[in-house]
Short mmCIF file of C-alpha atoms and ligand atoms in Angstrom, two decimals:
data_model
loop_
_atom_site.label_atom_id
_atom_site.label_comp_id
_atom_site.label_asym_id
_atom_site.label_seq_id
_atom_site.Cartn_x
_atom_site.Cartn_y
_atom_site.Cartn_z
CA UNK A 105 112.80 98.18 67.27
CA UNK A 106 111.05 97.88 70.67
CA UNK A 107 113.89 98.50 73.78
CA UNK A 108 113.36 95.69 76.07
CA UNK A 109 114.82 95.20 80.15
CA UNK A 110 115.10 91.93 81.26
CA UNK A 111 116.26 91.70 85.37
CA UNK A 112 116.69 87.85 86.06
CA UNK A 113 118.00 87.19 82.90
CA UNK A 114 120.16 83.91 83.50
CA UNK A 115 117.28 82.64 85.78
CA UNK A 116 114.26 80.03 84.90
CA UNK A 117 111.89 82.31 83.65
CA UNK A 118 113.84 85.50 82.95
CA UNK A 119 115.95 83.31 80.15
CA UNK A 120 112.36 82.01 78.27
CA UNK A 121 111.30 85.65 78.48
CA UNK A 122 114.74 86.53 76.64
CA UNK A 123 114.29 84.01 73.93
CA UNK A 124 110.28 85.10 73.34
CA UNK A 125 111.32 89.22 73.02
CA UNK A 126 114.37 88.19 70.63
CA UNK A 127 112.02 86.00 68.71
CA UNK A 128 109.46 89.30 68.69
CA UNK A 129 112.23 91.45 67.20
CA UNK A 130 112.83 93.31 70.43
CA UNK A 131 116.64 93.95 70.95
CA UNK A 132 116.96 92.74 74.49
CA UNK A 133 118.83 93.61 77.49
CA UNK A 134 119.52 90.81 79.97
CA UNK A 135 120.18 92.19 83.49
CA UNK A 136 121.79 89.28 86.36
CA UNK A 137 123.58 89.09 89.28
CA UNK A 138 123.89 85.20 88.94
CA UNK A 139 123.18 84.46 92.06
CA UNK A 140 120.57 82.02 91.30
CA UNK A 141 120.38 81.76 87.72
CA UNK A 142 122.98 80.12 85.36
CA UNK A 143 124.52 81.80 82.60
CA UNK A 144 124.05 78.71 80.45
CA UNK A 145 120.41 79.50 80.13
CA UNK A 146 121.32 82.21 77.41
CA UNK A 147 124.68 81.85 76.24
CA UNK A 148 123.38 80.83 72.93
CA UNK A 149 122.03 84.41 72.81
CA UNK A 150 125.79 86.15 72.83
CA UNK A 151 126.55 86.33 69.81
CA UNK A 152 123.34 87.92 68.95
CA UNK A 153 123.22 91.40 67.89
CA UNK A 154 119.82 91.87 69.71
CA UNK A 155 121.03 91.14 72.66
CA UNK A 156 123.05 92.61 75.80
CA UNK A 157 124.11 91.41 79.33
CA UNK A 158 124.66 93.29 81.96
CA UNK A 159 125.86 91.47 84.95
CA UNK A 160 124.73 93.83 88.00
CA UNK A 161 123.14 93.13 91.54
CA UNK A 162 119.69 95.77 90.54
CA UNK A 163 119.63 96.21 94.62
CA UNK A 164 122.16 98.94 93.32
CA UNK A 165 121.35 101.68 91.26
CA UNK A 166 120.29 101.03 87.44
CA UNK A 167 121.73 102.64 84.70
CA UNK A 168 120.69 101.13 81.24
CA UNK A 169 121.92 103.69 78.36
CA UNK A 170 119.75 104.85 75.62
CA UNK A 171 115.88 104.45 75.09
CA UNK A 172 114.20 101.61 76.68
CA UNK A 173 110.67 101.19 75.95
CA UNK A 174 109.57 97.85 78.56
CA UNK A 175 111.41 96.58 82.10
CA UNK A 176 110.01 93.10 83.04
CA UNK A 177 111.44 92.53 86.60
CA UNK A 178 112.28 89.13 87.38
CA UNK A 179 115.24 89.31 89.93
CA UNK A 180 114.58 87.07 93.12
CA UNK A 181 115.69 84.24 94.38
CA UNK A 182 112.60 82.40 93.97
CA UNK A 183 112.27 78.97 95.56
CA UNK A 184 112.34 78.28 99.01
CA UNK A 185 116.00 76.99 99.10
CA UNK A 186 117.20 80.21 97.74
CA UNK A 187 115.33 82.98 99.54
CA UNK A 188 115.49 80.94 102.83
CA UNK A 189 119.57 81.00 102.42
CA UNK A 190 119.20 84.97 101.16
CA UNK A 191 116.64 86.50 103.35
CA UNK A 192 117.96 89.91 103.30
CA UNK A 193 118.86 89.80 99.52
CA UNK A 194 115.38 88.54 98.89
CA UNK A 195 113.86 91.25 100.87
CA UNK A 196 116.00 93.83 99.07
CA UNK A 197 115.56 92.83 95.37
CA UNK A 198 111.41 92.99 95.71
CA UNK A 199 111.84 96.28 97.42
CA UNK A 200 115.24 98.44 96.50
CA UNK A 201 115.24 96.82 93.22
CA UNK A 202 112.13 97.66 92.71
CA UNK A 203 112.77 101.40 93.35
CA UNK A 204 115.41 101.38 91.18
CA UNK A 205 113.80 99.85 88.54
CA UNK A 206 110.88 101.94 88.32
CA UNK A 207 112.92 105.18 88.67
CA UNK A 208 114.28 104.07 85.51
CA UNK A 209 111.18 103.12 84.21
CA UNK A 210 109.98 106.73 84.99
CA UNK A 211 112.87 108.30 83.58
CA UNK A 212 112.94 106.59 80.26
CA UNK A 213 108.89 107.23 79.98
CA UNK A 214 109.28 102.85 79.73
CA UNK A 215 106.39 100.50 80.87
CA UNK A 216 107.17 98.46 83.57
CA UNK A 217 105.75 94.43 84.39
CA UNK A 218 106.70 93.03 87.54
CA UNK A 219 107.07 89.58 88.38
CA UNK A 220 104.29 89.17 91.37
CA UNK A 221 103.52 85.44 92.79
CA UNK A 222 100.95 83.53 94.19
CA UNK A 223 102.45 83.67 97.51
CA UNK A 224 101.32 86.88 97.91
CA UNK A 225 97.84 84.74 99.16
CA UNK A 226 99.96 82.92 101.36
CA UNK A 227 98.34 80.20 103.08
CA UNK A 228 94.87 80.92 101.62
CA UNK A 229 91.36 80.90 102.90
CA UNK A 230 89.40 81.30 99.60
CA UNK A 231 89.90 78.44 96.73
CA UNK A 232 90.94 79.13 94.01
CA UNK A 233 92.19 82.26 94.36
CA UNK A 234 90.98 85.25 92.89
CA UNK A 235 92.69 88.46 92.32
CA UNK A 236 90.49 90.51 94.61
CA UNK A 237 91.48 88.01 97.77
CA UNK A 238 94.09 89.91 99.88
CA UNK A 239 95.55 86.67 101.20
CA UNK A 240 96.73 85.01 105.08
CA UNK A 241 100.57 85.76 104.76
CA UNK A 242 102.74 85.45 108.16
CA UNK A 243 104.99 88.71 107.91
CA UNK A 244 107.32 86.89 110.27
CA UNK A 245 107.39 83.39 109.39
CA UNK A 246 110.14 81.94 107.37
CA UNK A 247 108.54 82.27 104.28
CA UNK A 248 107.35 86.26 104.81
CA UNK A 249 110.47 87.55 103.48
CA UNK A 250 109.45 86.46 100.11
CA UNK A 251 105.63 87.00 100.07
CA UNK A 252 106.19 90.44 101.96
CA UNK A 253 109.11 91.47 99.16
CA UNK A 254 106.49 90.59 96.74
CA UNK A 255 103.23 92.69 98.05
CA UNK A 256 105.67 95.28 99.08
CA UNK A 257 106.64 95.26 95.61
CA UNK A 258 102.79 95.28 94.36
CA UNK A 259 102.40 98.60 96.77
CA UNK A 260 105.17 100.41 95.43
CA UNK A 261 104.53 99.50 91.82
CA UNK A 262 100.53 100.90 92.34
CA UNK A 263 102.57 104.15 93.99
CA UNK A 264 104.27 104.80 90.65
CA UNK A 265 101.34 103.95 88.63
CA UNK A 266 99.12 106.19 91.04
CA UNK A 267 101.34 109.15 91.60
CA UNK A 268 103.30 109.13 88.72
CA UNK A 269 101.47 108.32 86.10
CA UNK A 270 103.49 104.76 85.57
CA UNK A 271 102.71 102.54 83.08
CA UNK A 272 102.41 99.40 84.81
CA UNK A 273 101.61 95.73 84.78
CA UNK A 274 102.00 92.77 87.47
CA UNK A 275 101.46 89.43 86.86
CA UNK A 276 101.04 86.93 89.73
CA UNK A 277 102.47 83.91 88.64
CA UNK A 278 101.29 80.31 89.63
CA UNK A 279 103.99 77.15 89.94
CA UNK A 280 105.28 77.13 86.25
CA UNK A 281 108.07 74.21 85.11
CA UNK A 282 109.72 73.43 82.43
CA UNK A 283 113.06 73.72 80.83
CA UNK A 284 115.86 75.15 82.45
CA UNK A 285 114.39 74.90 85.89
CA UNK A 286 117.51 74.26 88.27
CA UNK A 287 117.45 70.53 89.49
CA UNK A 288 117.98 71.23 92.97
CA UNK A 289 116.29 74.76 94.14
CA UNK A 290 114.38 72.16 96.34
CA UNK A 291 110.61 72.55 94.73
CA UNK A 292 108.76 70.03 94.14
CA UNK A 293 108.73 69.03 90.09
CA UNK A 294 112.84 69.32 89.62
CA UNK A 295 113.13 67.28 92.89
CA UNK A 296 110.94 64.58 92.01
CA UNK A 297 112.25 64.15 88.06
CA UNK A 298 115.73 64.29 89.80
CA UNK A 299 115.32 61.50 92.18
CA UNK A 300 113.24 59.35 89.60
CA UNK A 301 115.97 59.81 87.14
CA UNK A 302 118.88 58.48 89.69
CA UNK A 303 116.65 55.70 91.01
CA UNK A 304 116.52 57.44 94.42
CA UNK A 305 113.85 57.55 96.94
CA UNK A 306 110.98 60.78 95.77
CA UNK A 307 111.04 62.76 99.01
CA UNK A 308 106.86 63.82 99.83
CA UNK A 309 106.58 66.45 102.73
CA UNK A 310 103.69 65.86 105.20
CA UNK A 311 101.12 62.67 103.18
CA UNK A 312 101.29 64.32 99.87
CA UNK A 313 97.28 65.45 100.24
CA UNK A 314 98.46 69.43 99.61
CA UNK A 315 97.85 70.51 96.28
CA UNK A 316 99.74 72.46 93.31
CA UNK A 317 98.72 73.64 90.05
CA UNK A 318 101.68 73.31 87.29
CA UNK A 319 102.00 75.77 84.48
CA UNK A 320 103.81 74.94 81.84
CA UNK A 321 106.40 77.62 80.92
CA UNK A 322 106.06 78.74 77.06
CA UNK A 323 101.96 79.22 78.43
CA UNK A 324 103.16 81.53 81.03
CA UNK A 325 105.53 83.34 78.82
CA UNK A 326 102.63 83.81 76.62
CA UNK A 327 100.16 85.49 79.38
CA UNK A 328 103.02 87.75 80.31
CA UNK A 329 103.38 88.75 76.71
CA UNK A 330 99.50 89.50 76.36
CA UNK A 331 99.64 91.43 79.65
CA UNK A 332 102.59 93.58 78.69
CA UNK A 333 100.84 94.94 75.70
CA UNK A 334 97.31 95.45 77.19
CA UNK A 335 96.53 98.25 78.82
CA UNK A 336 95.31 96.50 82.35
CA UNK A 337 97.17 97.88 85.10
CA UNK A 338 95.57 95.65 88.28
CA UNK A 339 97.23 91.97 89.10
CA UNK A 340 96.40 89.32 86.54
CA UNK A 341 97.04 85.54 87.69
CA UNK A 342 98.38 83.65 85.20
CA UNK A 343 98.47 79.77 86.25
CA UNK A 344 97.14 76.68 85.34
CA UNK A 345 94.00 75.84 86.55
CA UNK A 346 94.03 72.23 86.49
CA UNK A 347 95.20 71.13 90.57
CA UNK A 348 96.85 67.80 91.27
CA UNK A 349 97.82 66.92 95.09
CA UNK A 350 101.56 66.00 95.58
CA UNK A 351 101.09 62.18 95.93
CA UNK A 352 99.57 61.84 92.73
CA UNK A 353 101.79 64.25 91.00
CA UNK A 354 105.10 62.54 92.23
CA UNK A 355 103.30 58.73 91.23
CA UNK A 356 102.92 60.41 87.63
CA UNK A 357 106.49 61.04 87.99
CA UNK A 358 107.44 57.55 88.70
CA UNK A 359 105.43 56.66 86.14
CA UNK A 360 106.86 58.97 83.13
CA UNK A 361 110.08 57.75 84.69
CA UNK A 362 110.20 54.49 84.52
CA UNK A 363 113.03 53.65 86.81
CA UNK A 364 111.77 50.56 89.50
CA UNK A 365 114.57 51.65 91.91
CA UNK A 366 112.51 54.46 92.96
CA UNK A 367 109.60 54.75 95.60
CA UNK A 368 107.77 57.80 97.49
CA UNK A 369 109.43 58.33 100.91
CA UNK A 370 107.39 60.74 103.39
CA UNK A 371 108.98 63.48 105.51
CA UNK A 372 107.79 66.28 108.17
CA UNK A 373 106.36 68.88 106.66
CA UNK A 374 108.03 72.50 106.66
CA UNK A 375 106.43 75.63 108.14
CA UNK A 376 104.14 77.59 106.56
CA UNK A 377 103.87 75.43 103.52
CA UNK A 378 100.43 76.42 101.92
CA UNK A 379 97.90 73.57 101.75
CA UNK A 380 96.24 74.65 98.40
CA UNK A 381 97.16 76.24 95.26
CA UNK A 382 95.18 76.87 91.98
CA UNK A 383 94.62 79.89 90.41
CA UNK A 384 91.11 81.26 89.12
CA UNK A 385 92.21 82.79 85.65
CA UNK A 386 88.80 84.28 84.74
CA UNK A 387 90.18 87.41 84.63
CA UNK A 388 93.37 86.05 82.62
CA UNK A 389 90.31 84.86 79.79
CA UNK A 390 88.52 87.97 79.74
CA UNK A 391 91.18 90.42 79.59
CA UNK A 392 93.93 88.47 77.25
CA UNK A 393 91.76 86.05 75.75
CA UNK A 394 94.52 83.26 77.59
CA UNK A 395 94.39 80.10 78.76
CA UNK A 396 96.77 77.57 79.04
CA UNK A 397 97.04 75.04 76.27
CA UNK A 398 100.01 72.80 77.00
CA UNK A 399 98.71 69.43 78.61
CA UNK A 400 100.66 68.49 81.91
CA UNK A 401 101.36 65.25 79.91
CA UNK A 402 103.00 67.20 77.51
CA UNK A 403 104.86 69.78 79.58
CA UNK A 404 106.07 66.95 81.61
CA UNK A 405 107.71 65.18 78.64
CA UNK A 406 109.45 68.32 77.42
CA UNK A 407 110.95 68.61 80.73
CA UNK A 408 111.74 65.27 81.21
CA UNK A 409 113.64 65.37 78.24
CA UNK A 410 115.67 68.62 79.68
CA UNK A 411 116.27 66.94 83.14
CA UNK A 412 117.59 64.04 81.24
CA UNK A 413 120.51 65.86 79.74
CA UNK A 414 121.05 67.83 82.85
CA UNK A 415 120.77 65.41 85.77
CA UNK A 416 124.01 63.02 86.51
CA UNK A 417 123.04 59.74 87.19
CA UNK A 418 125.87 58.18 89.56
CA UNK A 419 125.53 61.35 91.66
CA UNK A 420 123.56 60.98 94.68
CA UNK A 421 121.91 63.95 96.72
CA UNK A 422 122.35 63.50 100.64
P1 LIG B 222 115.40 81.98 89.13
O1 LIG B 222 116.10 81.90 90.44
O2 LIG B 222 115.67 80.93 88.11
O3 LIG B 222 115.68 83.40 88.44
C1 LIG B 222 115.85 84.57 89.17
C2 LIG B 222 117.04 85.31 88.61
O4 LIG B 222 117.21 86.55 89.28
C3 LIG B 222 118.36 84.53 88.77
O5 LIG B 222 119.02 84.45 87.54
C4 LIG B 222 119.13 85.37 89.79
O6 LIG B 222 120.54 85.26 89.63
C5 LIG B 222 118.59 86.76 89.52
N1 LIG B 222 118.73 87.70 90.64
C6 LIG B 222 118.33 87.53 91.92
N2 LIG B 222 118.60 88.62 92.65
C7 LIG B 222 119.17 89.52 91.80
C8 LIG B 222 119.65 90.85 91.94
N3 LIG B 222 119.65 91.49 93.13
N4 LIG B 222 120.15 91.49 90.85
C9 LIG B 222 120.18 90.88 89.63
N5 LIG B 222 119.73 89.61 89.43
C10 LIG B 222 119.23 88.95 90.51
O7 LIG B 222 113.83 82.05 89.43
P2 LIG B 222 112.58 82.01 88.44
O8 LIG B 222 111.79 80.82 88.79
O9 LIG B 222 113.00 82.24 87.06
O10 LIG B 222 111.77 83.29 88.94
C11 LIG B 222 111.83 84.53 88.27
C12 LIG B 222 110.85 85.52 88.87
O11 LIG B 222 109.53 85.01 88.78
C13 LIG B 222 111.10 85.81 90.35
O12 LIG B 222 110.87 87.18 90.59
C14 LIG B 222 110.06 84.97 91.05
O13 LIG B 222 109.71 85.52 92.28
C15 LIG B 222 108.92 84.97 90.06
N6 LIG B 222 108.05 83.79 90.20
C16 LIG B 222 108.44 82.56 89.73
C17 LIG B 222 107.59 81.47 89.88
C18 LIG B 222 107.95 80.10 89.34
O14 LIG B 222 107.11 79.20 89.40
N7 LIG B 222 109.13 79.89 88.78
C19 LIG B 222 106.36 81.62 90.55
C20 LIG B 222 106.03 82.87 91.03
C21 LIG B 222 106.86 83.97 90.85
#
């Protein structure tokens, strides 16, 4: 039975990862400081035998006991809200956490994925981006402690990989949504379901014209899978192609929605926010035969559904 290290456990994406290695027969070990994430997201896995939970900040030195065969490093606060409010944490967990995590890696002879991002192109000059572009990140704006975390972290896993022989993989993950997202870590998709679902105003920054791409989560769970057990050791995007500007995105909202006491509201909009975002997965297709297959239609209903149950209706957010 594959040995499995999960770091962001409790969070968005480190909680779907947790459910897809338990379903592969992996015994899993869930790794989380909580600061972000929510223990909710796998309490159904406790009583599990397959599974473990260590809660421990990874900033601080690692000690997993026995054999581990894969670490998949997703500790980091990862929205704007959270790594804006936990600069220095941020900056620590992509760098010191990475250390620690692949001197673990090393020591246990264990393959190691990290959890790269999109921002490392920053505000980018080539559309869509491809893997080879190096990207237009400002080391000192508010957002470089996250995008600079993250290519630091790139650097130092290619280190390990080229001077220690490392196994490694590192995905660079486009916007993904779904389940278990947290309503209000201030992106985009939880924000807009949120205020549709309380009737309240959908808050667009700048005239809506920028543009995301939206992965659904189980696709992106998928690619990651496929890139842990192939043998390509370079950044692989994994996103969904298909790019929708803000303004039409939060008017399919509304729409999905259905509640007539909401309406799109405009606001200033905040530094550094990239203009465009869509990934070019070419190399996604050719190397792990992926693509996405989960419609936005479809995604969107599955996590309407989820913000339904989670969202409070006479609450209002100021
Ligand atoms: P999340 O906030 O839901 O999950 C992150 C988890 O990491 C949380 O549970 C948090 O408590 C934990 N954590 C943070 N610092 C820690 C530390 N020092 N020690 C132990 N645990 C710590 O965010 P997410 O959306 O699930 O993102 C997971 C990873 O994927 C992050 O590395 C993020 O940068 C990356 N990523 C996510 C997206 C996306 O669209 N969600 C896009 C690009 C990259």
């Amino acid at each position: 039975m594959k040995r499995v290290l999960i770091t962001g456990a409790a969070g968005f994406l480190g909680s779907h990862l947790c459910d897809r290695f338990i379903k592969e027969g992996c015994h899993v070990i869930g790794m989380d400081n909580l600061i972000t994430g929510n223990i909710e997201n796998i309490e159904h896995l406790f009583p599990l035998k397959q599974f473990e939970y260590y809660h421990h900040d990874v900033s601080k030195f690692v000690h997993v006991p026995g054999e581990l065969d894969y670490i998949l490093h997703f500790a980091s606060p990862a929205s704007p809200i959270d790594y804006l409010k936990m600069p220095i944490q941020t900056m620590k967990v992509g760098s010191l956490g990475t250390h620690n995590l692949l001197g673990l890696a090393k020591a246990k002879g264990a393959r190691m994925l990290i959890a790269s991002t999109s921002e490392v192109y920053g505000d980018p000059e080539v559309h869509p981006q491809v893997e080879e572009y190096w990207g237009n990140v400002n080391p000192i704006g508010l957002r470089g402690v996250y995008d600079e975390a993250k290519r630091f972290q790139e650097a130092i896993t290619m280190a390990y990989h080229t001077f220690h022989g490392l196994e490694t993989r590192m995905v660079r993950i486009f916007n993904t949504y779904g389940p278990r997202m947290r309503v209000d870590d201030g992106r985009a998709l939880p924000a807009f379901f949120s205020q549709a679902i309380r009737g309240e105003g959908i808050t667009i920054f700048g005239d809506g014209s920028q543009t995301r791409s939206f992965c659904y989560v189980d696709d992106l769970v998928e690619g990651i899978y496929r890139l842990l057990l192939s043998d390509y050791v370079y950044p692989v995007n994994i996103g969904n192609p298909v790019e929708i500007t803000i303004k039409e995105f939060a008017e399919e909202v509304l729409e999905m929605v259905g509640n007539p006491k909401s309406k799109l509201t405009f606001h200033p909009l905040p530094q550094d926010d990239p203009k465009k975002r869509r990934p070019n997965i070419t190399k996604a297709k050719e190397i792990l035969d992926w693509e996405p297959k989960i419609s936005r239609q479809e995604g969107m209903k599955r996590t309407l559904e989820y913000f339904r149950t989670v969202v409070n209706v006479d609450e209002t957010v100021g």
